C-alpha cells in the first residue's frame, strides 16, 4: 500500500520532531514512509477498540448481516466484535517475536503497569517504554498494511464488505456489459 498525506495528516502528532505534523517522512532508502507517531496512533485506536470490545457486557455484542458479492450465498451472519478481538490477538502473535509478545500480553492484554512488567520481565523502566514504543509501531503498521483486510480504519473493518466476498475487481479490468436488448432506451431527445 502507498501511504499518503491525506491519510497520515489527521493521525500525526502536531509537535512531532520527526514529521512536524505531516505524518510522513523519508526512509533511509529515500522512500516516503509513515512517521512512527502515525503508526503509534493507529495502534492506540485499535487497542482502544479492543478494550471496549472485551469490557462491554456480553449482550451488547451485536450479530450483523454481512452482504456477499458472490451468487452462492447472498449474505451471512457475523459477530464483528468477537472477530476483532480474535484478529487483534492473532495478528500480534504473528507479528511480534517471543519477548515482545510476552510484554504485549502482560501490558496490553492483561493490563499490567510498567512496574509489574519490569519485575516480571527483568527489564528496567527505560527498556520497558522503548519496547512498548517498538511494539506499538510494529503493530500499527501491520494493522494498516494487512492484506486483504486491514484492521484499520475501523470503519472499514466493522462496516466494510464481507471477508468472504471474492477479490475486488482491479481498476481497468474488463467488466461484463449488459446485452444490447436489455439496455434501457435513451431518454427522448438524446438519441443519435
Ligand atoms: Zn511524526
mmCIF file of N, CA and C in Angstrom, residues 33 65 115 126:
data_model
loop_
_atom_site.group_PDB
_atom_site.id
_atom_site.type_symbol
_atom_site.label_atom_id
_atom_site.label_comp_id
_atom_site.label_asym_id
_atom_site.label_seq_id
_atom_site.Cartn_x
_atom_site.Cartn_y
_atom_site.Cartn_z
ATOM 1 N N UNK A 33 7.687 7.253 3.864
ATOM 2 C CA UNK A 33 7.234 6.255 4.836
ATOM 3 C C UNK A 33 6.396 6.951 5.899
ATOM 4 N N UNK A 65 -25.557 -8.684 9.732
ATOM 5 C CA UNK A 65 -25.621 -9.347 8.421
ATOM 6 C C UNK A 65 -24.521 -8.753 7.555
ATOM 7 N N UNK A 115 5.735 -1.194 36.339
ATOM 8 C CA UNK A 115 6.435 -1.756 37.495
ATOM 9 C C UNK A 115 6.316 -3.283 37.523
ATOM 10 N N UNK A 126 13.326 2.257 31.434
ATOM 11 C CA UNK A 126 13.655 2.783 30.109
ATOM 12 C C UNK A 126 13.447 1.745 29.015
#
